[in-house]
mmCIF file of C-alpha atoms and ligand atoms in Angstrom:
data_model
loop_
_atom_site.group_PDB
_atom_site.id
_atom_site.type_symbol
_atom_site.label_atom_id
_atom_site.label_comp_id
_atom_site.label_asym_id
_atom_site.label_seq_id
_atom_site.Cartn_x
_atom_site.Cartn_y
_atom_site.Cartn_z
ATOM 1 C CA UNK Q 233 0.000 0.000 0.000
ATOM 2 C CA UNK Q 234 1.360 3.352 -0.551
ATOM 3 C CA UNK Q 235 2.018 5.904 1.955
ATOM 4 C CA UNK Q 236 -0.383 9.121 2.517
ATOM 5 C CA UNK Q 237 2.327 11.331 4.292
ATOM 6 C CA UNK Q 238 1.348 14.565 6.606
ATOM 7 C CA UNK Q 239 4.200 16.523 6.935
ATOM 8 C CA UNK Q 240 3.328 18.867 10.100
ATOM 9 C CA UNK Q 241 5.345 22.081 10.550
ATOM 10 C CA UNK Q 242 5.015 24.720 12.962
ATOM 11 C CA UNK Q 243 5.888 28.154 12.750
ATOM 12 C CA UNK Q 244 6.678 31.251 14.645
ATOM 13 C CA UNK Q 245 7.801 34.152 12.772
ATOM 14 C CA UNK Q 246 9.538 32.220 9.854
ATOM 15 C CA UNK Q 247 8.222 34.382 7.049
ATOM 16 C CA UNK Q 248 11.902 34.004 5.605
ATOM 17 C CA UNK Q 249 12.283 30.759 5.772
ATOM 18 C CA UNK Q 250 9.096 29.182 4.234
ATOM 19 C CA UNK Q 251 9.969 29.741 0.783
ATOM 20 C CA UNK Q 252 13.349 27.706 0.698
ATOM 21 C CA UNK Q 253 11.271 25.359 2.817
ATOM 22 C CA UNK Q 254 8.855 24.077 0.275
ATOM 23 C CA UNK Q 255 11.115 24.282 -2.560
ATOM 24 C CA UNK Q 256 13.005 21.704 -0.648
ATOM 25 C CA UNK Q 257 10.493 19.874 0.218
ATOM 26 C CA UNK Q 258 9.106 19.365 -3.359
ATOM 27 C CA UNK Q 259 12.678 18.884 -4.667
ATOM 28 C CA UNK Q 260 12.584 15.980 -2.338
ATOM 29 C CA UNK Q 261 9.281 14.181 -2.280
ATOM 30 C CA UNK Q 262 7.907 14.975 -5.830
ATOM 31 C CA UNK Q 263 10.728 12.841 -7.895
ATOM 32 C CA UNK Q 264 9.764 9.761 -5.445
ATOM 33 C CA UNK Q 265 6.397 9.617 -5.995
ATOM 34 C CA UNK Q 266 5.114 10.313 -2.264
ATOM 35 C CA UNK Q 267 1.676 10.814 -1.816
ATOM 36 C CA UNK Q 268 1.410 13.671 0.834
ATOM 37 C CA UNK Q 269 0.249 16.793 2.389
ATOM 38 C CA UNK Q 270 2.293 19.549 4.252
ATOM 39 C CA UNK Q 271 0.509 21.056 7.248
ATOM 40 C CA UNK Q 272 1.581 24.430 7.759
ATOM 41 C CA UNK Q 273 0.794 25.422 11.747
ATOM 42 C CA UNK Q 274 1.322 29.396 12.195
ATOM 43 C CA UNK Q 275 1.850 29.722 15.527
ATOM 44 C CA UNK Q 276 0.610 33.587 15.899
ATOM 45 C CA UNK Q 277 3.309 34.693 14.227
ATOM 46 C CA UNK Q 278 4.413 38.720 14.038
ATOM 47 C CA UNK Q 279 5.107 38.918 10.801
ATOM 48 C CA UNK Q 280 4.168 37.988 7.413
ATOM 49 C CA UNK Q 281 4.351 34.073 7.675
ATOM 50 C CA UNK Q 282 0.736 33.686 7.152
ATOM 51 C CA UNK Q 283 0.541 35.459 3.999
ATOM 52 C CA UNK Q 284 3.366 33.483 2.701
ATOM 53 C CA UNK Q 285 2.194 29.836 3.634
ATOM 54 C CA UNK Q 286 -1.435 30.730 1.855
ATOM 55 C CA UNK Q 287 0.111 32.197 -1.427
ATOM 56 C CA UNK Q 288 2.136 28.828 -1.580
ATOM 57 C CA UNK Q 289 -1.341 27.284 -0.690
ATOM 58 C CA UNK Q 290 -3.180 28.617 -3.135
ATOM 59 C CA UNK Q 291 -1.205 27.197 -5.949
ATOM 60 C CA UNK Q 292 -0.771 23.815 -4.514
ATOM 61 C CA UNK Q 293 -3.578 21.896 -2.828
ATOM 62 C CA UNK Q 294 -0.796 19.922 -1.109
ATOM 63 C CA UNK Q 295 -0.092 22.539 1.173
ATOM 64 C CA UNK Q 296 -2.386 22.982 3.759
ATOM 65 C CA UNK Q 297 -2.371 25.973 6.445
ATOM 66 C CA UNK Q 298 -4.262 27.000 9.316
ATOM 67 C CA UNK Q 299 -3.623 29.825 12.392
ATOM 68 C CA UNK Q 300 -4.091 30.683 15.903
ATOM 69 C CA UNK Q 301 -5.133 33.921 17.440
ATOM 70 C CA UNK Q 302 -1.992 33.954 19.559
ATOM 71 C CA UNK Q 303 1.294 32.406 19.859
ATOM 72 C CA UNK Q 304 0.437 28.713 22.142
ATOM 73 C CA UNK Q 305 3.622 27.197 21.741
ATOM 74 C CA UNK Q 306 5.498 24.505 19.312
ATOM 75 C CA UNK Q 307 3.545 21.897 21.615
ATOM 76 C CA UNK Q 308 0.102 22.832 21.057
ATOM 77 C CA UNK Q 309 0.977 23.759 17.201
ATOM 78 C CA UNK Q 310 2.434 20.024 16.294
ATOM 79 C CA UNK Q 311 -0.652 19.148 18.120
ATOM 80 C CA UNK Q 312 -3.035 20.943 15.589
ATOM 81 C CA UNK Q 313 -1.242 19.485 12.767
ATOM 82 C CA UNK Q 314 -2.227 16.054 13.863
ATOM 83 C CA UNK Q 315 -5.368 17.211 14.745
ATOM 84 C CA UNK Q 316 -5.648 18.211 11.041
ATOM 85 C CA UNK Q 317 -3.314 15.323 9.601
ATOM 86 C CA UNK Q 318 -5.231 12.968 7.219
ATOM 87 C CA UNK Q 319 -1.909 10.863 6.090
ATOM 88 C CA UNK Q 320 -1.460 7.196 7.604
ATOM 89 C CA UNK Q 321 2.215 8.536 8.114
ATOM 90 C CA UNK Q 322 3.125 12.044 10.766
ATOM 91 C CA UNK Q 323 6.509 13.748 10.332
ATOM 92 C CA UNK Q 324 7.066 16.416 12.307
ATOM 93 C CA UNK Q 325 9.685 18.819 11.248
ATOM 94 C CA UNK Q 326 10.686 22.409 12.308
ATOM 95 C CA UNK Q 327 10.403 25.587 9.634
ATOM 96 C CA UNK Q 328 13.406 27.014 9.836
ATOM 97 C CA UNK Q 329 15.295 24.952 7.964
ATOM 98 C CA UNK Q 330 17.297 23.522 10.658
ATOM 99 C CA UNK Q 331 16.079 19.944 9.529
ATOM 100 C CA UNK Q 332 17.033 18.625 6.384
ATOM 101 C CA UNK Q 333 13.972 17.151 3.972
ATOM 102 C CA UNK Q 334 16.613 14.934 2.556
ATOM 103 C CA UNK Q 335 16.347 12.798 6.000
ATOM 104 C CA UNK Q 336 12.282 12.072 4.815
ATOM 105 C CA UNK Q 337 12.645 9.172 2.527
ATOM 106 C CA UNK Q 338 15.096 7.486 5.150
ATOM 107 C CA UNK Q 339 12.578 8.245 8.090
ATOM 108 C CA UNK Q 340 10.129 6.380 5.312
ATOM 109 C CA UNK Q 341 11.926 3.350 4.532
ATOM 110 C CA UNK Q 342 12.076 2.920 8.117
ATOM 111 C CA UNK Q 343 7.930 3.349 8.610
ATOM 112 C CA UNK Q 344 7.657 0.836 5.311
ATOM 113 C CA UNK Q 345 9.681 -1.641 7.300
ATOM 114 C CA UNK Q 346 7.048 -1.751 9.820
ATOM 115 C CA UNK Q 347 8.411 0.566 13.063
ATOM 116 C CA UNK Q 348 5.304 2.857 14.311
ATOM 117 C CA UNK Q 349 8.103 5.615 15.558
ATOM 118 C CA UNK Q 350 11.538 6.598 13.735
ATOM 119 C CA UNK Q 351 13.226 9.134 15.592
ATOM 120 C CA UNK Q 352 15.581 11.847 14.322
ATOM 121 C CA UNK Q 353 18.832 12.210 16.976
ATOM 122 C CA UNK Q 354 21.194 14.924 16.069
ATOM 123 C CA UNK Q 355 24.580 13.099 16.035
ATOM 124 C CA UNK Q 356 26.346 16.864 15.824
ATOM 125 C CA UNK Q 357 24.586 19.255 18.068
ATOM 126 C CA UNK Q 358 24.857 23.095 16.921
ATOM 127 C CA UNK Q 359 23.864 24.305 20.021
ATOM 128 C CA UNK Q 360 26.604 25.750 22.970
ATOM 129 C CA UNK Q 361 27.647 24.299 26.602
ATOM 130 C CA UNK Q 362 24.550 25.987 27.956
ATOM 131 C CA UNK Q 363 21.579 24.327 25.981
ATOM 132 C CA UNK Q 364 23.612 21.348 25.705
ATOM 133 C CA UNK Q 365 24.052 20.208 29.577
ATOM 134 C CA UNK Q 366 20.580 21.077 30.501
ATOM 135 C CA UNK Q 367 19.211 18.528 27.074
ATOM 136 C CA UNK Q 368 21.756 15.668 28.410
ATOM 137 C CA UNK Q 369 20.399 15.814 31.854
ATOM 138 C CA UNK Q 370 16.580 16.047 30.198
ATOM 139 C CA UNK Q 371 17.515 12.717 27.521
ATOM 140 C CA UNK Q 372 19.235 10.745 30.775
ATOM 141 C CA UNK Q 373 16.255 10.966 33.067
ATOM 142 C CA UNK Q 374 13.965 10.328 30.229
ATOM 143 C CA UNK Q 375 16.016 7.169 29.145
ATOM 144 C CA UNK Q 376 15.761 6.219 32.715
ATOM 145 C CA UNK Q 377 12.397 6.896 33.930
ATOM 146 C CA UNK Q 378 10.581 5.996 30.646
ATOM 147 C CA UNK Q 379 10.866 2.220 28.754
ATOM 148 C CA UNK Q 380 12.241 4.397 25.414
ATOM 149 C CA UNK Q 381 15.861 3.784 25.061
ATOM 150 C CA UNK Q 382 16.718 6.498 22.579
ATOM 151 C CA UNK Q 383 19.380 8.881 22.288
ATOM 152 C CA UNK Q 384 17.972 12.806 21.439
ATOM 153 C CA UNK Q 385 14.255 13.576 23.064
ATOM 154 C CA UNK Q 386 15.052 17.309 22.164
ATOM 155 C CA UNK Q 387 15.141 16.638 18.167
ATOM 156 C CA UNK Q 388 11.278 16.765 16.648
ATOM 157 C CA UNK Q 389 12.325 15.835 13.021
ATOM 158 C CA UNK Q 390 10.278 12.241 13.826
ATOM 159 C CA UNK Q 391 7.748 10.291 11.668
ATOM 160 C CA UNK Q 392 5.009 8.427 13.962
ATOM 161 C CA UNK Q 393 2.438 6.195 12.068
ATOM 162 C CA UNK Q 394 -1.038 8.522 12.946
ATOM 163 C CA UNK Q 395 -3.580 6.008 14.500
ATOM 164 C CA UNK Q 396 -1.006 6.020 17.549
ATOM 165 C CA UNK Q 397 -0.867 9.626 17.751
ATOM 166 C CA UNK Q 398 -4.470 10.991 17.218
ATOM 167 C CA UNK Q 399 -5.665 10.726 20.590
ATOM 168 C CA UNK Q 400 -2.619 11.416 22.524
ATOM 169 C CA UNK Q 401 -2.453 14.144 25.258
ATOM 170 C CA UNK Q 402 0.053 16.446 24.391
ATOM 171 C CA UNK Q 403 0.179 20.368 25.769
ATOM 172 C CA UNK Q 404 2.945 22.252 27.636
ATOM 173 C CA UNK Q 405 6.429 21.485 26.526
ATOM 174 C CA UNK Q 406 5.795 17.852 25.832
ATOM 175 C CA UNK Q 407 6.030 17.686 21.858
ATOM 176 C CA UNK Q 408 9.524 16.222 22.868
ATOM 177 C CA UNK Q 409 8.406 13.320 24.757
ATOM 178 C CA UNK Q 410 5.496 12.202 22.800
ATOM 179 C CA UNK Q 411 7.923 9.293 22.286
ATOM 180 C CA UNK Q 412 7.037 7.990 25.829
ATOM 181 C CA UNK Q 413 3.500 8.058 24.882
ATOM 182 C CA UNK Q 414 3.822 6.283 21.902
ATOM 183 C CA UNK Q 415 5.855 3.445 23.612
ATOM 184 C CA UNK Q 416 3.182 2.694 25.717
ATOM 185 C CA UNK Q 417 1.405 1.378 22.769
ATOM 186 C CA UNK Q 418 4.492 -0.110 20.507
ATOM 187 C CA UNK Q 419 7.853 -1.726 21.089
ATOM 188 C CA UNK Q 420 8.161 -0.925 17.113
ATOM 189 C CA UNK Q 421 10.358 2.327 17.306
ATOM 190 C CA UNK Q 422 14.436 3.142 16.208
ATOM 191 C CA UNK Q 423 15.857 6.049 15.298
ATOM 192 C CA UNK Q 424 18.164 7.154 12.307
ATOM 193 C CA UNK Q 425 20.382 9.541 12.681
ATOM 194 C CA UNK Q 426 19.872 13.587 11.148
ATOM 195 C CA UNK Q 427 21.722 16.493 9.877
ATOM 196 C CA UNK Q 428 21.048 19.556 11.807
ATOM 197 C CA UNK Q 429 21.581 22.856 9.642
ATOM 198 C CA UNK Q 430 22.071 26.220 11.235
ATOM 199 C CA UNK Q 431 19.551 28.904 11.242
ATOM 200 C CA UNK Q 432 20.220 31.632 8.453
ATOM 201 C CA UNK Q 433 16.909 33.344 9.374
ATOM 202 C CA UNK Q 434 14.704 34.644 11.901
ATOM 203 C CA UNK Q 435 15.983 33.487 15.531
ATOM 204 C CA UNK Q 436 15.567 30.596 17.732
ATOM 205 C CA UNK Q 437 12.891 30.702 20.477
ATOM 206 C CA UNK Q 438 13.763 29.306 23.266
ATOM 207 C CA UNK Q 439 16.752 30.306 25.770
ATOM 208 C CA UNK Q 440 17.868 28.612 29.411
ATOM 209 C CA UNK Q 441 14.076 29.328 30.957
ATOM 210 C CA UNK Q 442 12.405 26.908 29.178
ATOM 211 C CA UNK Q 443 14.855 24.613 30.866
ATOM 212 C CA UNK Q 444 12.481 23.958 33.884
ATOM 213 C CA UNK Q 445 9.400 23.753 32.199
ATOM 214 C CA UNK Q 446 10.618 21.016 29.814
ATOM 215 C CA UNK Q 447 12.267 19.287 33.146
ATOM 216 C CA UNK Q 448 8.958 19.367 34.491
ATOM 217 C CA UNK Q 449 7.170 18.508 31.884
ATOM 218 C CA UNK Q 450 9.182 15.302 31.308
ATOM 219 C CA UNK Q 451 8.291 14.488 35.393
ATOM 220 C CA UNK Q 452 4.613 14.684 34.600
ATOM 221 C CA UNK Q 453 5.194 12.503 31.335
ATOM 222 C CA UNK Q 454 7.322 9.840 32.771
ATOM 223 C CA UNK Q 455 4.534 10.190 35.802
ATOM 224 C CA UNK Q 456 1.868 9.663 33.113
ATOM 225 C CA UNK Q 457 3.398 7.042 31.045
ATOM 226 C CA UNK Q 458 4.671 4.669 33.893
ATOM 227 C CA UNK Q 459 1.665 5.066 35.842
ATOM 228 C CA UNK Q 460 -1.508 6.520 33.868
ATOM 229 C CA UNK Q 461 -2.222 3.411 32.909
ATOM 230 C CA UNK Q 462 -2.081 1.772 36.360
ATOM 231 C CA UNK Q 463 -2.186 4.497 38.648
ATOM 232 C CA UNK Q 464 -3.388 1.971 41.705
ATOM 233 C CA UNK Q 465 0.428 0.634 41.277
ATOM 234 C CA UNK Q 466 1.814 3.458 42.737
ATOM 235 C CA UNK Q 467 -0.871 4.550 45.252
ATOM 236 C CA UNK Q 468 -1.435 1.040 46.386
ATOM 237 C CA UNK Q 469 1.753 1.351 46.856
ATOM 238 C CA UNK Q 470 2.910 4.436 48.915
ATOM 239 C CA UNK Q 471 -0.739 3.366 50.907
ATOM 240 C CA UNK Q 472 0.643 0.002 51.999
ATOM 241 C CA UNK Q 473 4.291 1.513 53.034
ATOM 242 C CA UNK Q 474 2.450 3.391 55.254
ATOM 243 C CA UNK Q 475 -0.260 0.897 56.021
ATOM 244 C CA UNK Q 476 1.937 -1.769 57.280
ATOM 245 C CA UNK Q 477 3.822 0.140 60.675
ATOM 246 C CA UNK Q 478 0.483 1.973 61.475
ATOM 247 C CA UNK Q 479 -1.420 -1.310 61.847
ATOM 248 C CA UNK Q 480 1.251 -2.902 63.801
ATOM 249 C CA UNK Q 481 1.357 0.064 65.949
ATOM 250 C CA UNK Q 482 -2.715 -0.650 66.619
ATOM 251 C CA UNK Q 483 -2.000 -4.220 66.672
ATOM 252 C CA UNK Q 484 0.222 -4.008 69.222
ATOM 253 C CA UNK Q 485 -1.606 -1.586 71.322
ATOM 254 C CA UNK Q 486 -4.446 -3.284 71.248
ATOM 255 C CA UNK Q 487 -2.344 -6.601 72.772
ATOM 256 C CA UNK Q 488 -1.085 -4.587 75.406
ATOM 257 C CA UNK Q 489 -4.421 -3.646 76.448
ATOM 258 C CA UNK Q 490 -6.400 -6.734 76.262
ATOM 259 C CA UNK Q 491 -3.596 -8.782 78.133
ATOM 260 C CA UNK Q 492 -1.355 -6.510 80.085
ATOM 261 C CA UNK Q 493 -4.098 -3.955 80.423
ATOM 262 C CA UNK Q 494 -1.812 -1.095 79.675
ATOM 263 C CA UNK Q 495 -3.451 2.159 79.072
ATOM 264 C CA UNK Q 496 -3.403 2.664 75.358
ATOM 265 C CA UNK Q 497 -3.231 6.357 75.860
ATOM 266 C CA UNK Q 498 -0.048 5.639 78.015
ATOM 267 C CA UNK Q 499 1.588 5.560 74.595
ATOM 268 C CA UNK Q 500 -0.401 8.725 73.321
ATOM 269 C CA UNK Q 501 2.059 9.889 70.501
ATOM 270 C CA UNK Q 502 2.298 6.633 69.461
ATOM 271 C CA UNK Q 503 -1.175 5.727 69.232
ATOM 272 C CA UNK Q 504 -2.339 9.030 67.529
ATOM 273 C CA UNK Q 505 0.815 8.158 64.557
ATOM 274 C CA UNK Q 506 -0.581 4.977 64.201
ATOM 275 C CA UNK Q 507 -4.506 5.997 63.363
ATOM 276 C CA UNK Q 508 -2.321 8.852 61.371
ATOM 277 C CA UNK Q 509 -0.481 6.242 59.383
ATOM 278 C CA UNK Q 510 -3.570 4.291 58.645
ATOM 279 C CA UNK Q 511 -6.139 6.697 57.757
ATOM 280 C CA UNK Q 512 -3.452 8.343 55.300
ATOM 281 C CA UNK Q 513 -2.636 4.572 53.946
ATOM 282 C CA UNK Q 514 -7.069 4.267 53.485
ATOM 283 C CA UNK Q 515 -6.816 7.774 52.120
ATOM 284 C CA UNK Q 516 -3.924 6.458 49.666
ATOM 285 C CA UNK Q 517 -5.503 3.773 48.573
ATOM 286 C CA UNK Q 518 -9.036 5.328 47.855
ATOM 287 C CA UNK Q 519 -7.584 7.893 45.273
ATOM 288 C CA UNK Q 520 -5.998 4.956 43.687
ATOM 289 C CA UNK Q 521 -9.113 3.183 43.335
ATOM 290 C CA UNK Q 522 -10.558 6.708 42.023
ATOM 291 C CA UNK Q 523 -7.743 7.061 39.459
ATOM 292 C CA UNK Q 524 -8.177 3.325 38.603
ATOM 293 C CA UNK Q 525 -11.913 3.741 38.023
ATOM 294 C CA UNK Q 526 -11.185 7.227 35.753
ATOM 295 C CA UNK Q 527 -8.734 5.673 33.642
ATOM 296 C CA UNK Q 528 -10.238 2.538 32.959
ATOM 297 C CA UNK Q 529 -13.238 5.263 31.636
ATOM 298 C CA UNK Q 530 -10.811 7.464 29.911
ATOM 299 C CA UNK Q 531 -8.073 4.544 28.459
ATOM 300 C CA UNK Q 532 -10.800 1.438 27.749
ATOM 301 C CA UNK Q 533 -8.940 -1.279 26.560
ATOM 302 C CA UNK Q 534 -9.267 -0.269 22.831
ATOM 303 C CA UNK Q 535 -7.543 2.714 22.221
ATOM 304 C CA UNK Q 536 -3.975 0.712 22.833
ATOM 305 C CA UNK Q 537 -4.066 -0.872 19.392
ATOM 306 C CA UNK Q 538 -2.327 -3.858 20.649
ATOM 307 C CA UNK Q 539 -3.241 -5.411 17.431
ATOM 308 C CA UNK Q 540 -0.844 -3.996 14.156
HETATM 309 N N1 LIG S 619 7.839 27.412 16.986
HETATM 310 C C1 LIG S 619 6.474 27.566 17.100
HETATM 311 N N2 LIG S 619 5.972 28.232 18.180
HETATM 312 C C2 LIG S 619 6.782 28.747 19.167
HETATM 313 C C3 LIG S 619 8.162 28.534 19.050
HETATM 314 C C4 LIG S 619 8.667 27.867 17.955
HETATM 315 O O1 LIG S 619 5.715 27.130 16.241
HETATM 316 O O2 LIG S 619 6.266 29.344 20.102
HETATM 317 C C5 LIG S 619 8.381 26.695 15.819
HETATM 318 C C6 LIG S 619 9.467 27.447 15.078
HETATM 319 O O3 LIG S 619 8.936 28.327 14.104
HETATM 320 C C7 LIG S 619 10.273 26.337 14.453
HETATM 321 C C8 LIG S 619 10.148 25.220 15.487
HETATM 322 O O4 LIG S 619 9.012 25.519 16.275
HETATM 323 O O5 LIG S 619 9.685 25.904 13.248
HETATM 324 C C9 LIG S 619 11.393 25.103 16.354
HETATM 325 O O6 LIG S 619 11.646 26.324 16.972
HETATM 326 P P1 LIG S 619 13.108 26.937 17.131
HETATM 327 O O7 LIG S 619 13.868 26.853 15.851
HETATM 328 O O8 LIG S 619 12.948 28.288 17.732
HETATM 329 O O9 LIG S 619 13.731 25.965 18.210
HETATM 330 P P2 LIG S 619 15.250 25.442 18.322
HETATM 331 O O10 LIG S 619 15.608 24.871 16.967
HETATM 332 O O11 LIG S 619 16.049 26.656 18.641
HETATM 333 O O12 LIG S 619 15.193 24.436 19.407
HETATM 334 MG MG1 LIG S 620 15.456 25.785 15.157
#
């Protein structure tokens, strides 16, 4: 079967980049015979981007563009485009040229040999000291925390196969670890590796502050993909870590009392950290069943596609 391909793009001020953008993009998929669309996201830009993605539009029903009021974010753009995206294939790329079309028909070969997921990793990074350190500490703790062994989280140039995509809750900074998501649903993912290009227009967005958003963005998402699915696993079991000592506390007060007759309140402090421990452990424990009960509403069985 052949491939309907979405390319999704987001954009933020990158009137002068657009241009060189599709030309490249053409150059690259037309000649192979690629069935596709290119989903232009404006991202509230300032300047003339707009204008520029709709002439291109208008002489080219493969091109495909749409605006928001204000500027959301790369996040909630990407998120539009597969929103929007009617291919059977997603690649995400940037606009300003930093990624290379010429990596599309690898990312391809690697979808037509059956992976779900084919990551870009920059093997070269561009990028100084300071934006460096801060991604190697992000891409170690998401190796760690998540089951995705791969090497860049911070590159976007990715193609995902779009049934495992479509529903997936993405907003903040996560566009970088929908990864995680996706390997809930699919051992099927690899990664090739990606020229990077410098920027020769327009400038990048994002400095040292997004830093801490992205770390705790990645907290929530290795939060969410270890436990969304099970979240009684990790209530059940903070509540029993505190279960256990508080009922042998009680336990044992109670044996004093009902054979040595020793006052229970004797051991005041005690007894009060013991109905502590317990009601928090109950307290525990009932979220968990909550959560349970709200994702087994939310998640079904279904919507994992465990089937190809
Ligand atoms: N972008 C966007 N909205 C934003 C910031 C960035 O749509 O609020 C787009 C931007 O136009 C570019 C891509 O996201 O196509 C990557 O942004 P940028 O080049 O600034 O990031 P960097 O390469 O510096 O990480
Ligand atoms: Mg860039």
């Amino acid at each position: 079967m052949k491939n309907f391909i979405s390319i999704i793009i987001p954009l933020y001020n990158e009137e002068k980049n657009v241009p060189a953008l599709i030309e490249e993009l053409f150059e690259i998929l037309e000649p192979r015979d690629f069935t596709f669309e290119i989903i232009f996201v404006d991202d509230g830009s300032r300047d003339n981007t707009f204008d520029v993605v709709k002439r291109a539009a208008s002489k080219d029903s493969r091109i495909k563009c749409v605006r928001f009021r204000r500027n959301f974010g790369q996040t909630i753009a990407i998120k539009a485009g597969i929103d929007l995206a009617e291919g059977d294939t997603c690649i995400t790329m940037d606009g300003d040229m930093q990624h290379d079309p010429k990596d599309i028909p690898e990312l391809m070969d690697k979808i037509n040999a059956g992976y779900d997921l084919v990551c870009g990793f920059r093997n070269k990074r561009l990028d100084g000291f300071l934006r460096r350190f801060p991604s190697k500490i992000a891409n170690f703790m998401a190796r760690k925390f998540s089951r995705l062994n791969i090497r860049d989280f911070g590159s976007t140039y990715r193609a995902y196969r779009t049934s495992l995509i479509k529903q997936m809750p993405v907003y903040g900074e996560m566009h970088r670890f929908i990864p995680i998501f996706v390997a809930m649903t699919t051992d099927r993912i690899t990664e090739i590796p990606i020229s990077i290009r410098p920027r020769m227009h327009g400038k990048s967005n994002y400095g040292l502050a997004r830093t801490f958003k992205v770390l705790s963005d990645l907290l929530l998402v290795i939060f969410f993909a270890g436990f969304f699915t099970r979240p009684i696993h990790i209530f059940g079991y903070f509540s029993s870590v505190l279960f256990l000592p508080g009922f042998f506390i009680l336990a044992w007060l109670s044996v004093a009392k009902i054979f040595w007759n020793i006052a229970i309140m004797d051991y005041g402090p005690l007894f009060v950290l013991g109905i502590l421990l317990c009601l928090v452990a109950l307290q525990l424990f009932t979220t968990g069943v909550v959560c349970e009960y709200l994702v087994r509403i939310y998640y079904g069985n279904d919507k994992r596609q465990p089937y190809s």
